[in-house]
mmCIF file of C-alpha atoms in Angstrom:
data_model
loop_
_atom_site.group_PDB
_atom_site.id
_atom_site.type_symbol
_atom_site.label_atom_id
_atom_site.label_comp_id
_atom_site.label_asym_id
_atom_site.label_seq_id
_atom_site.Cartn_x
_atom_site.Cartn_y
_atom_site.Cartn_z
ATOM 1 C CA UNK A 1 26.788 26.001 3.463
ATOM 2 C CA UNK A 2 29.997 27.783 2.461
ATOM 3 C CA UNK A 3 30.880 27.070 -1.735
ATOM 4 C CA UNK A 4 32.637 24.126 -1.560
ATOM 5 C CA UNK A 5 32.218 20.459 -2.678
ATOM 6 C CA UNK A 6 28.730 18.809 -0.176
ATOM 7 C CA UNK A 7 30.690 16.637 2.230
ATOM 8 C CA UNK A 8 31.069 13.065 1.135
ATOM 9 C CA UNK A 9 28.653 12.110 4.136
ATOM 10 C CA UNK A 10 25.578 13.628 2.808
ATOM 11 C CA UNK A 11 25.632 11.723 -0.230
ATOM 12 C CA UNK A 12 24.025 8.224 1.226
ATOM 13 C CA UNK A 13 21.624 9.778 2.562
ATOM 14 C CA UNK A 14 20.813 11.409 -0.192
ATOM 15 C CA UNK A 15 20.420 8.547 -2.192
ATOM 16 C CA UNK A 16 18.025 6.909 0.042
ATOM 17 C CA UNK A 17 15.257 10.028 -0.101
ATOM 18 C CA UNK A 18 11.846 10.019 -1.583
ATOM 19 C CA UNK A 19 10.908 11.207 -5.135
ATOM 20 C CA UNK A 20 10.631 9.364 -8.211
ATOM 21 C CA UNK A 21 13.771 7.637 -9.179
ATOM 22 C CA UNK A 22 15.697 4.385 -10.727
ATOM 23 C CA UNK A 23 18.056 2.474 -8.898
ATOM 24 C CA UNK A 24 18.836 -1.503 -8.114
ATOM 25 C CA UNK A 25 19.247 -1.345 -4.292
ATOM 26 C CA UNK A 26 16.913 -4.118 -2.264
ATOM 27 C CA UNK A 27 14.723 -3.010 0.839
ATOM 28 C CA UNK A 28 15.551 -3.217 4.369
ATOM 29 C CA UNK A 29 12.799 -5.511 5.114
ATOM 30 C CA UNK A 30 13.287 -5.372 9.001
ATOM 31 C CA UNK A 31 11.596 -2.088 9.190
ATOM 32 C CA UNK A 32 9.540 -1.050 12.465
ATOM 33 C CA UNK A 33 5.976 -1.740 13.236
ATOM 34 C CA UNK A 34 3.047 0.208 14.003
ATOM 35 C CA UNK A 35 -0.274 -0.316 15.302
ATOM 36 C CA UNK A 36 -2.420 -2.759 16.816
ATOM 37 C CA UNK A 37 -4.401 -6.095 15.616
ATOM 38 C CA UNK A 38 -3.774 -8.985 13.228
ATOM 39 C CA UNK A 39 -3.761 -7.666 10.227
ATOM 40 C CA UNK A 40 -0.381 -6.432 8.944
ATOM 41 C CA UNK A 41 -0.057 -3.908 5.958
ATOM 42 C CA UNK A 42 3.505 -4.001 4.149
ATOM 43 C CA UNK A 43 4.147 -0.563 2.907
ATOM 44 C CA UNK A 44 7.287 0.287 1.266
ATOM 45 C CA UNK A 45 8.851 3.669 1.260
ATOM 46 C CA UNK A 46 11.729 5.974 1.308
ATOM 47 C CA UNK A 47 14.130 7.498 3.445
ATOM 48 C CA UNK A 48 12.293 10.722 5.155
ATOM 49 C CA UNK A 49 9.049 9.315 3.144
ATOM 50 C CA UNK A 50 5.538 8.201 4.065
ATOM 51 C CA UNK A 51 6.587 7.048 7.663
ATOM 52 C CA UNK A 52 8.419 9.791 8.935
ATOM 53 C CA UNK A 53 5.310 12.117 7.393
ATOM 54 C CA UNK A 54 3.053 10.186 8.772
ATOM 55 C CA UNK A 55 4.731 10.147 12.571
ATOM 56 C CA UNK A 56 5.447 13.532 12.192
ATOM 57 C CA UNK A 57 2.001 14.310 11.359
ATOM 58 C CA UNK A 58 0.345 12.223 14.344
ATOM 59 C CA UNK A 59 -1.293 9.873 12.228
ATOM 60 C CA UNK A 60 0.199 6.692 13.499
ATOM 61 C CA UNK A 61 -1.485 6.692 16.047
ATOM 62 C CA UNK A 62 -5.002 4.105 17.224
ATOM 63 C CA UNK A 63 -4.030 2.159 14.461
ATOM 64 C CA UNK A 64 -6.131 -1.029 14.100
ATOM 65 C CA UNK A 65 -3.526 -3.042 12.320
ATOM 66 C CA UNK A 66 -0.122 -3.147 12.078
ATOM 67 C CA UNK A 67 2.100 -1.643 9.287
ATOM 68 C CA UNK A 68 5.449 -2.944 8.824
ATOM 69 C CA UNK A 69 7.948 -0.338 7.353
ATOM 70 C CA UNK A 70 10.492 -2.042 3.981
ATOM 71 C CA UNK A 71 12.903 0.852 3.386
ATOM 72 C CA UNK A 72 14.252 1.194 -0.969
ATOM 73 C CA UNK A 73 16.565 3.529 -2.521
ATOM 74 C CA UNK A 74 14.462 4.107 -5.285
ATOM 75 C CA UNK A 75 10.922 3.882 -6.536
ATOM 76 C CA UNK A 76 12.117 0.911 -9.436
ATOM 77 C CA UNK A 77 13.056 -1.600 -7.005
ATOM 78 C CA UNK A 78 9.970 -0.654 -4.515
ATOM 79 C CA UNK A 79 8.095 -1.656 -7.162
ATOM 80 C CA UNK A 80 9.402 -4.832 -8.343
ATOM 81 C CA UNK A 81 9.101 -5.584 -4.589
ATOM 82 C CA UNK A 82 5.035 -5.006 -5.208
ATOM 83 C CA UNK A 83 5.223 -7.027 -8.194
ATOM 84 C CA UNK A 84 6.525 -10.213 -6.040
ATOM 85 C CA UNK A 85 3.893 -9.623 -3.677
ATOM 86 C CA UNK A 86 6.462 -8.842 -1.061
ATOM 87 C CA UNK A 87 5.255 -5.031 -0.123
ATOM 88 C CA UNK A 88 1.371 -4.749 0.312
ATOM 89 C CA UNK A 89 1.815 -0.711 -1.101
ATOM 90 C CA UNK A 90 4.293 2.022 -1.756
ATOM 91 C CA UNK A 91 5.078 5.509 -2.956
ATOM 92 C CA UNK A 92 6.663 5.995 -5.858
ATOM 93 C CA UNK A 93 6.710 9.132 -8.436
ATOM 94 C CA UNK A 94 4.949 9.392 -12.273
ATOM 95 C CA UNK A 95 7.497 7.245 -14.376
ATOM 96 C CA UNK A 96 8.418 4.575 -12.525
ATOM 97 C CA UNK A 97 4.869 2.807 -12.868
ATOM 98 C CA UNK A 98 5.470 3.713 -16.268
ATOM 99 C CA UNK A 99 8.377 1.176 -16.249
ATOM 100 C CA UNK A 100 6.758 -1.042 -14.113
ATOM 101 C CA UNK A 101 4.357 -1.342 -16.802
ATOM 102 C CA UNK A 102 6.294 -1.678 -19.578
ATOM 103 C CA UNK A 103 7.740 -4.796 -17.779
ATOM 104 C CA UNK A 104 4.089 -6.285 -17.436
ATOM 105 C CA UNK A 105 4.452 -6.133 -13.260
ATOM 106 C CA UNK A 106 1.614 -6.673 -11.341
ATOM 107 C CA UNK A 107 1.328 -3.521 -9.915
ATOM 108 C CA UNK A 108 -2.044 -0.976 -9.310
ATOM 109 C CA UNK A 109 -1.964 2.809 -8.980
ATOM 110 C CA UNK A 110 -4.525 3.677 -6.209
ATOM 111 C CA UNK A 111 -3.798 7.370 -5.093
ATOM 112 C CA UNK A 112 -1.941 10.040 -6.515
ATOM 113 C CA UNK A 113 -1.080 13.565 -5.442
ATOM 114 C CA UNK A 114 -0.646 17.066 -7.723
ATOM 115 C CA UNK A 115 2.107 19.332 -7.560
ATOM 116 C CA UNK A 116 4.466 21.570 -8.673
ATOM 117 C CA UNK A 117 7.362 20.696 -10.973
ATOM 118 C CA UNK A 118 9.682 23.750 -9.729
ATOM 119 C CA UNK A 119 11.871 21.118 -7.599
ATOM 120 C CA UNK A 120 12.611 18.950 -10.617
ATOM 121 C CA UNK A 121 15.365 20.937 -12.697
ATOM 122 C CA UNK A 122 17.824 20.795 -14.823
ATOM 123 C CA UNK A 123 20.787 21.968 -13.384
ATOM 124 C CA UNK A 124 24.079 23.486 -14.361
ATOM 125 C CA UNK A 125 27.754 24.880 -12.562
ATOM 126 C CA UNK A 126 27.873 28.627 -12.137
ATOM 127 C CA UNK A 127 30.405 29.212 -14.447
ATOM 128 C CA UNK A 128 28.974 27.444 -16.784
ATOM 129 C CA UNK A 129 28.235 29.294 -20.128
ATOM 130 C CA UNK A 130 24.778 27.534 -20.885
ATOM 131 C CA UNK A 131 21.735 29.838 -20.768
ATOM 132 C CA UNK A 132 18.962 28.283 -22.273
ATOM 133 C CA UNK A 133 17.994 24.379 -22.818
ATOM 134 C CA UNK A 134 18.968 25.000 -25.978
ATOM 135 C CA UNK A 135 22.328 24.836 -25.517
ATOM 136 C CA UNK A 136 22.752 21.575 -23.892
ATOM 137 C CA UNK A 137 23.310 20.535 -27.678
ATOM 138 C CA UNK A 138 25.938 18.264 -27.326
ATOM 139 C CA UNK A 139 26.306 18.430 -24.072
ATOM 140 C CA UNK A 140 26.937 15.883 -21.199
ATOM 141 C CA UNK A 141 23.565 15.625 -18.715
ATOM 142 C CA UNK A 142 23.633 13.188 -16.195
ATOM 143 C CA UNK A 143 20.045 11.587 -15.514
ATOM 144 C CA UNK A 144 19.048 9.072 -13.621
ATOM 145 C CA UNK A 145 17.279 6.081 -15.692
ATOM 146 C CA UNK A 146 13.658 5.985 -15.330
ATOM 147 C CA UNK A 147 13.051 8.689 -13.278
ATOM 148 C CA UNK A 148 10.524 10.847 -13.093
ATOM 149 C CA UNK A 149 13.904 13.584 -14.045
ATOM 150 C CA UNK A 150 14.527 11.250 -17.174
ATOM 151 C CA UNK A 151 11.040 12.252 -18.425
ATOM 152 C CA UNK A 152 11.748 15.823 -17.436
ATOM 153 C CA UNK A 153 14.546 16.127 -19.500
ATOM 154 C CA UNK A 154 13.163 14.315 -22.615
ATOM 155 C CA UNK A 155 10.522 16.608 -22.353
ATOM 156 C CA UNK A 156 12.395 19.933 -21.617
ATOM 157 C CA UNK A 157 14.660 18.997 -24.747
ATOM 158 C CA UNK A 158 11.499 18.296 -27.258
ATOM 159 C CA UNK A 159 10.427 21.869 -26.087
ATOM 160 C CA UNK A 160 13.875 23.590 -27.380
ATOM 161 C CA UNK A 161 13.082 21.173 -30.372
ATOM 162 C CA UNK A 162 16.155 18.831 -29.750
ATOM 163 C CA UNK A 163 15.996 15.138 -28.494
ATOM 164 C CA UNK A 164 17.672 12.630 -25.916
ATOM 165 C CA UNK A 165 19.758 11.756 -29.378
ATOM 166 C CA UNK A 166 21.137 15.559 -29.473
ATOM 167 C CA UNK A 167 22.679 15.436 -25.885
ATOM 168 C CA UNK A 168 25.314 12.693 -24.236
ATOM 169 C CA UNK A 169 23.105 11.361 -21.713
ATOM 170 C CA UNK A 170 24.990 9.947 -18.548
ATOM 171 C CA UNK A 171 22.928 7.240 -16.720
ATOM 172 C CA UNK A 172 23.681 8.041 -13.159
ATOM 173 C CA UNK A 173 22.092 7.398 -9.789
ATOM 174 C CA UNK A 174 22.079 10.807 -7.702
ATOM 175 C CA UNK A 175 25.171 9.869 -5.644
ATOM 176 C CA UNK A 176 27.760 9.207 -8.428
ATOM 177 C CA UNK A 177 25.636 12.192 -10.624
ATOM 178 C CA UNK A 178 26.713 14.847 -7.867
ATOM 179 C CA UNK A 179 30.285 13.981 -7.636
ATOM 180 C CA UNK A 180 30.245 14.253 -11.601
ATOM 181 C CA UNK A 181 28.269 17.748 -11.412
ATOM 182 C CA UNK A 182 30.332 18.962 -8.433
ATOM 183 C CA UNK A 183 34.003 17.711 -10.187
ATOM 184 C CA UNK A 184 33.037 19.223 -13.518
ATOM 185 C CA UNK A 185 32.393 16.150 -15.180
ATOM 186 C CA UNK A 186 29.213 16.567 -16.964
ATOM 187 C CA UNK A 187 27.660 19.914 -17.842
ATOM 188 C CA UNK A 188 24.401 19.697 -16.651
ATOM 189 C CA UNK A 189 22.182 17.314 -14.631
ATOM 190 C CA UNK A 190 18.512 16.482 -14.238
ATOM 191 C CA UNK A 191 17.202 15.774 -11.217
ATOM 192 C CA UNK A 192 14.630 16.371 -8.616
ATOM 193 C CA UNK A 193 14.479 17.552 -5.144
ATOM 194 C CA UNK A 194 15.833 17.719 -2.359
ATOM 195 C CA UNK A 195 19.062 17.760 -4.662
ATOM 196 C CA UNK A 196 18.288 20.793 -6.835
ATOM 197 C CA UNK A 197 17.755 22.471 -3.434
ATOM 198 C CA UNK A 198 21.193 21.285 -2.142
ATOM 199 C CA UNK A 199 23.016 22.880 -4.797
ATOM 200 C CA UNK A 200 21.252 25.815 -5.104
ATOM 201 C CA UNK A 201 21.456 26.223 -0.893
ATOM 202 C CA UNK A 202 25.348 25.385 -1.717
ATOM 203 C CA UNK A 203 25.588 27.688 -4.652
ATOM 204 C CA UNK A 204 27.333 25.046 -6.635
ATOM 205 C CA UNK A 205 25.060 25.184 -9.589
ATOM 206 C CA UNK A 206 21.980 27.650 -11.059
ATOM 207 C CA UNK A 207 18.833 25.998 -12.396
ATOM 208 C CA UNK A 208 18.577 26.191 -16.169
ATOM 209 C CA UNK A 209 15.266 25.066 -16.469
ATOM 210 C CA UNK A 210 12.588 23.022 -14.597
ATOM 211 C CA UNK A 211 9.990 20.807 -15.131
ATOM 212 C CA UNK A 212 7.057 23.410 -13.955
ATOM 213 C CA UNK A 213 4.759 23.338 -17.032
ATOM 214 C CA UNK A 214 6.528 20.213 -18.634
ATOM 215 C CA UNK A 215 5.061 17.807 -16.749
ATOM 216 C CA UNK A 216 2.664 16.215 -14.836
ATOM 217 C CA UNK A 217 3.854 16.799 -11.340
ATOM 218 C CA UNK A 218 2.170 13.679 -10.294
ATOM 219 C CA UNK A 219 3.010 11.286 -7.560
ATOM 220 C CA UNK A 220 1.327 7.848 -6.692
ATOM 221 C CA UNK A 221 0.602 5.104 -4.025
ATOM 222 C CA UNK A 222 0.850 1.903 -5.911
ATOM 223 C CA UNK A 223 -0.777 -1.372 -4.448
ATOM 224 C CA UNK A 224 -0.158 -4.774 -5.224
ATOM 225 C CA UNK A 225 -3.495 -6.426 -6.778
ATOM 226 C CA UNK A 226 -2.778 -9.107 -4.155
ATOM 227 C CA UNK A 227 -3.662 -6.943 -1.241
ATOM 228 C CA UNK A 228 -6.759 -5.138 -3.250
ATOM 229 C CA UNK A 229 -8.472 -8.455 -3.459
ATOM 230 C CA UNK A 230 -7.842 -8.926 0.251
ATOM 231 C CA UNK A 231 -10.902 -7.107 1.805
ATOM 232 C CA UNK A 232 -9.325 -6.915 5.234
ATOM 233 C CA UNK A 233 -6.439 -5.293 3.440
ATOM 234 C CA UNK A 234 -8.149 -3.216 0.302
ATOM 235 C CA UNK A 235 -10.028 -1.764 4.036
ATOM 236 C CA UNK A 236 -6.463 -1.360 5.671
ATOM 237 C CA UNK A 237 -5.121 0.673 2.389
ATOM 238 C CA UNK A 238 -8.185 3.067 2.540
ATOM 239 C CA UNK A 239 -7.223 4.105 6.022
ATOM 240 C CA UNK A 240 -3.944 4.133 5.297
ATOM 241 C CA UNK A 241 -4.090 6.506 2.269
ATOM 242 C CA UNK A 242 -6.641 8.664 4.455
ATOM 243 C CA UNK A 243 -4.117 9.588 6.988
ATOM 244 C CA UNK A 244 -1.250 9.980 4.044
ATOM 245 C CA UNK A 245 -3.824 12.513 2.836
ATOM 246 C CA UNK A 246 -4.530 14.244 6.263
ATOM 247 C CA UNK A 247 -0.388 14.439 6.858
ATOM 248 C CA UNK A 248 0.171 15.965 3.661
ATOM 249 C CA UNK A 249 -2.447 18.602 4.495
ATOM 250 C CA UNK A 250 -0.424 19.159 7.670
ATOM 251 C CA UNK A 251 2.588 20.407 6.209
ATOM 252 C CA UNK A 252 1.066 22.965 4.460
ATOM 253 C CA UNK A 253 0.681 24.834 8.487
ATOM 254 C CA UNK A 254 3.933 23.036 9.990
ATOM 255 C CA UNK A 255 6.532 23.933 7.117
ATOM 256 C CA UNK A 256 9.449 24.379 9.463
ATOM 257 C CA UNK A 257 8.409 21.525 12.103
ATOM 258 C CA UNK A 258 8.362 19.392 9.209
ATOM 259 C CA UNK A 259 11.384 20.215 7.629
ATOM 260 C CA UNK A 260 13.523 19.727 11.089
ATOM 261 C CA UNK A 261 11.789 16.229 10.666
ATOM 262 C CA UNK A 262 12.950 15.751 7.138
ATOM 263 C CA UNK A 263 16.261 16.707 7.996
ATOM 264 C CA UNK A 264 17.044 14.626 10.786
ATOM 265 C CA UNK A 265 15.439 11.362 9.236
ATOM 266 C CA UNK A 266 17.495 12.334 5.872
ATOM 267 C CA UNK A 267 20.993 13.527 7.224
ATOM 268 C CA UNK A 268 19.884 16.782 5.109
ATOM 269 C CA UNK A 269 21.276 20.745 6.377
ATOM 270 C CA UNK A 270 18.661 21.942 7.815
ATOM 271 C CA UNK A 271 18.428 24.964 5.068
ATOM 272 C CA UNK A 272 18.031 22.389 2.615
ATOM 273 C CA UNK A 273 14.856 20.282 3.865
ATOM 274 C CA UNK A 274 13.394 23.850 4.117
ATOM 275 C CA UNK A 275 14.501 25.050 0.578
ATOM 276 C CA UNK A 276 13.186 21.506 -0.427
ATOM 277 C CA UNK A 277 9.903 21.503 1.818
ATOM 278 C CA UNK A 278 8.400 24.712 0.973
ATOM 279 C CA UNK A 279 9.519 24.131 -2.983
ATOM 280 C CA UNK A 280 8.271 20.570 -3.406
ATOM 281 C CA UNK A 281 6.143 19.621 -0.558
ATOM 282 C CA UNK A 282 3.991 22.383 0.243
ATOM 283 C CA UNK A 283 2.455 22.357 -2.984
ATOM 284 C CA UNK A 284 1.400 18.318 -3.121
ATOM 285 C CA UNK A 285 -2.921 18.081 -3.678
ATOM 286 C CA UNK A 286 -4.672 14.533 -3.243
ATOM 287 C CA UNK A 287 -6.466 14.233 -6.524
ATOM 288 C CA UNK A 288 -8.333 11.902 -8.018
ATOM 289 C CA UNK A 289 -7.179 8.871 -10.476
ATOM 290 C CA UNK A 290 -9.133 9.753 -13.340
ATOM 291 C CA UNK A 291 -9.133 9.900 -17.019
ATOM 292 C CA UNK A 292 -7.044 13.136 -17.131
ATOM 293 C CA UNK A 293 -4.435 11.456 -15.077
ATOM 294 C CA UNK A 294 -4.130 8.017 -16.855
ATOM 295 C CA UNK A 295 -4.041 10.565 -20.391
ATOM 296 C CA UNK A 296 -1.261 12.119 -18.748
ATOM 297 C CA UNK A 297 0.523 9.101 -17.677
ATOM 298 C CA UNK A 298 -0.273 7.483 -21.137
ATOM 299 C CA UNK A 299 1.662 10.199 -22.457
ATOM 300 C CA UNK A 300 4.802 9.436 -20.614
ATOM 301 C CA UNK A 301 4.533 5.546 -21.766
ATOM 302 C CA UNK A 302 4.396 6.533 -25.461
ATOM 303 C CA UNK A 303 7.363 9.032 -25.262
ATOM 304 C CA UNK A 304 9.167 6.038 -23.907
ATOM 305 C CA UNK A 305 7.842 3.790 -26.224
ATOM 306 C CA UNK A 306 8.797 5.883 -29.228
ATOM 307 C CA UNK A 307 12.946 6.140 -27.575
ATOM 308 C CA UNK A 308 12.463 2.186 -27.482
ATOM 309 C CA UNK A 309 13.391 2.432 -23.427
ATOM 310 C CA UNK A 310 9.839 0.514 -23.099
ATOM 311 C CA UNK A 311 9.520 -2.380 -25.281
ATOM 312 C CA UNK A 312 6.089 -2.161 -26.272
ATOM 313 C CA UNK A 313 2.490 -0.244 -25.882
ATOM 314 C CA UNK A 314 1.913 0.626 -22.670
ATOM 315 C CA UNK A 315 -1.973 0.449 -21.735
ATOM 316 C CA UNK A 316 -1.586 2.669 -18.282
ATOM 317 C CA UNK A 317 -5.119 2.524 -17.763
ATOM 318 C CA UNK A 318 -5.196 -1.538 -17.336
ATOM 319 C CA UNK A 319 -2.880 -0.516 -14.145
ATOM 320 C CA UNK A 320 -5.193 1.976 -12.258
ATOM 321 C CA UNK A 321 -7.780 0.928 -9.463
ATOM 322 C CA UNK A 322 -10.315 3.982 -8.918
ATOM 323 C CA UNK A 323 -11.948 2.746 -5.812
ATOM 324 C CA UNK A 324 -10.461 5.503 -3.247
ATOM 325 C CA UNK A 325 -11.367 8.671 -5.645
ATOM 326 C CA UNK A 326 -14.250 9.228 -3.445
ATOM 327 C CA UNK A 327 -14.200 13.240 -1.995
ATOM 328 C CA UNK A 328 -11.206 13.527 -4.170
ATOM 329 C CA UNK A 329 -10.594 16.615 -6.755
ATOM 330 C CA UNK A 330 -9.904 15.982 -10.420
ATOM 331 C CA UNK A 331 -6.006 15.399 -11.083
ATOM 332 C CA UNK A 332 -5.981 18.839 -13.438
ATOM 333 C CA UNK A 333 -6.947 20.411 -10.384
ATOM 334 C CA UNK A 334 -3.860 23.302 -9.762
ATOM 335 C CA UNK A 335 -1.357 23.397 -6.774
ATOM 336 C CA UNK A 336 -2.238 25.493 -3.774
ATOM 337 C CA UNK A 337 -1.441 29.223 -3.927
ATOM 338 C CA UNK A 338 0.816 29.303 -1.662
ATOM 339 C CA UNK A 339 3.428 27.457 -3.926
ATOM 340 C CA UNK A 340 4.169 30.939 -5.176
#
């Protein structure tokens, strides 16, 4: 990609990918379905998400039940689809359930996966004088609101010792965020991947910091209690999160045959989904949902607690369902190698 603005057509797209992040949009509830037999598990996910990893990955296949596919923006609104019952599971990535939480939904974390932080940055123009987090002091940085980035920034600016108060946050969802960065609108923005890897593959912007380090680099499958107490369907989930499991171990051989996936189900460059893919995905580890994680988690809660963005204590343990840990390493466990 040649510097210049990203064409106006790559920013739906964009919008609709996978990755912790806020938003209002509803779910395309006539998604496709899979499989065999009478039961039917409702899974919600994102553009170029679980699905197309799953497909890619082979692991759709002698299904015995049926998954139907309900397509969101964002994890925020997947969630309050859980909440009302409507979606069976969904992926999401650490702060939404946070949220969810906060709001009292009816939700249960029942899988997470470890990785690397390197994809969620903080990002800033070339030209742009700013060399250290430091100097976002006073500063415009577009976020979007609950997001696993709106975490990363609260807790890349406590590390330079300033707070949300010191900078002018901008509440934006990624689409009207990367006009704003692209236009010169805002100084910096935090955000997560595939985007940072769009304007770095662009050179339209340099990373000024990241969240590797920062934060938890967590990512979850969220159930609705509903569907746990179900046994046909708390049976359904386990298989379900197996083969999630066995297709994220897949990517880690097929890098490039799942980045030509990515990109095609995305509307991504194809240098991008790779950037993205070998930044972000290659470095994702089942672990288990343990005490570690929920500390972690808990930790997030309290920070938003304390900015009065959640209204109240946040008990994140009362929201976890440990039942599919077993095999599983503990959630300190460190990405692969390979992430470099």
């Amino acid at each position: 990609m040649r510097r210049r603005l990203v064409p106006a057509a790559l920013l739906l797209p964009l919008a609709l990918l996978l990755t912790a992040c806020g938003g209002n949009s509803a779910a395309d509830t006539g998604g496709a379905v899979d499989g065999q037999g009478s039961l039917t598990l409702d899974v919600g996910d994102q553009k170029g998400g679980s699905e197309a990893i799953l497909r890619a990955a082979g692991e759709l296949k002698n299904l015995k039940y049926k998954i139907k596919w309900s397509t969101f923006t964002s994890g925020p609104p997947l969630l309050e689809a859980v909440n009302a019952k409507a979606v069976d599971i969904g992926g999401v990535g650490n702060t939404p359930p946070v949220f969810a939480a906060g709001a009292g939904s009816k939700i249960t974390v029942v899988a997470a996966w470890h990785g690397t932080s390197k994809g969620d940055a903080i990002l800033v123009p070339d030209k742009s004088k700013l060399t250290d987090t430091q100097d976002l002091k006073g500063k415009s940085v577009a976020v979007a609101q609950g997001s696993s980035a709106n975490y990363q920034l609260v807790a890349s600016l406590k590390k330079a010792g300033l707070s949300l108060s010191d900078v002018k946050v901008k509440y934006l969802q990624p689409a009207d965020a990367l006009a704003a960065f692209t236009s010169g609108k805002i100084d910096a923005w935090a955000v997560w991947d595939p985007y940072t890897s769009q304007v770095l593959q662009a050179k339209q912007g340099r990373v000024l910091t990241t969240g590797d380090g920062i934060t938890n680099g967590l990512t979850f499958q969220v159930a609705a209690p509903s569907a746990l107490k179900d046994p046909r369907k708390a049976a359904a989930v386990k298989d379900y999160l197996q083969r999630l499991r066995r297709a994220y171990t897949w990517v880690y051989s097929h890098e490039d045959e799942w980045a030509k996936v990515w990109a095609k189900e995305t509307g991504l460059p194809d240098d991008v989904a790779l950037a993205a893919v070998r930044r972000t995905y290659t470095t994702r580890v089942a672990v288990a949902v343990d005490p570690q994680l929920i500390a972690s988690e808990q930790q997030i809660a309290d920070t938003f607690t304390q900015l009065k963005l959640i209204p109240g204590k946040v008990d994140f343990g009362a929201f976890v369902d440990t039942r599919y840990n077993d095999g599983l390493p503990a959630s300190t466990t460190a990405p692969r190698p390979s992430e470099g």
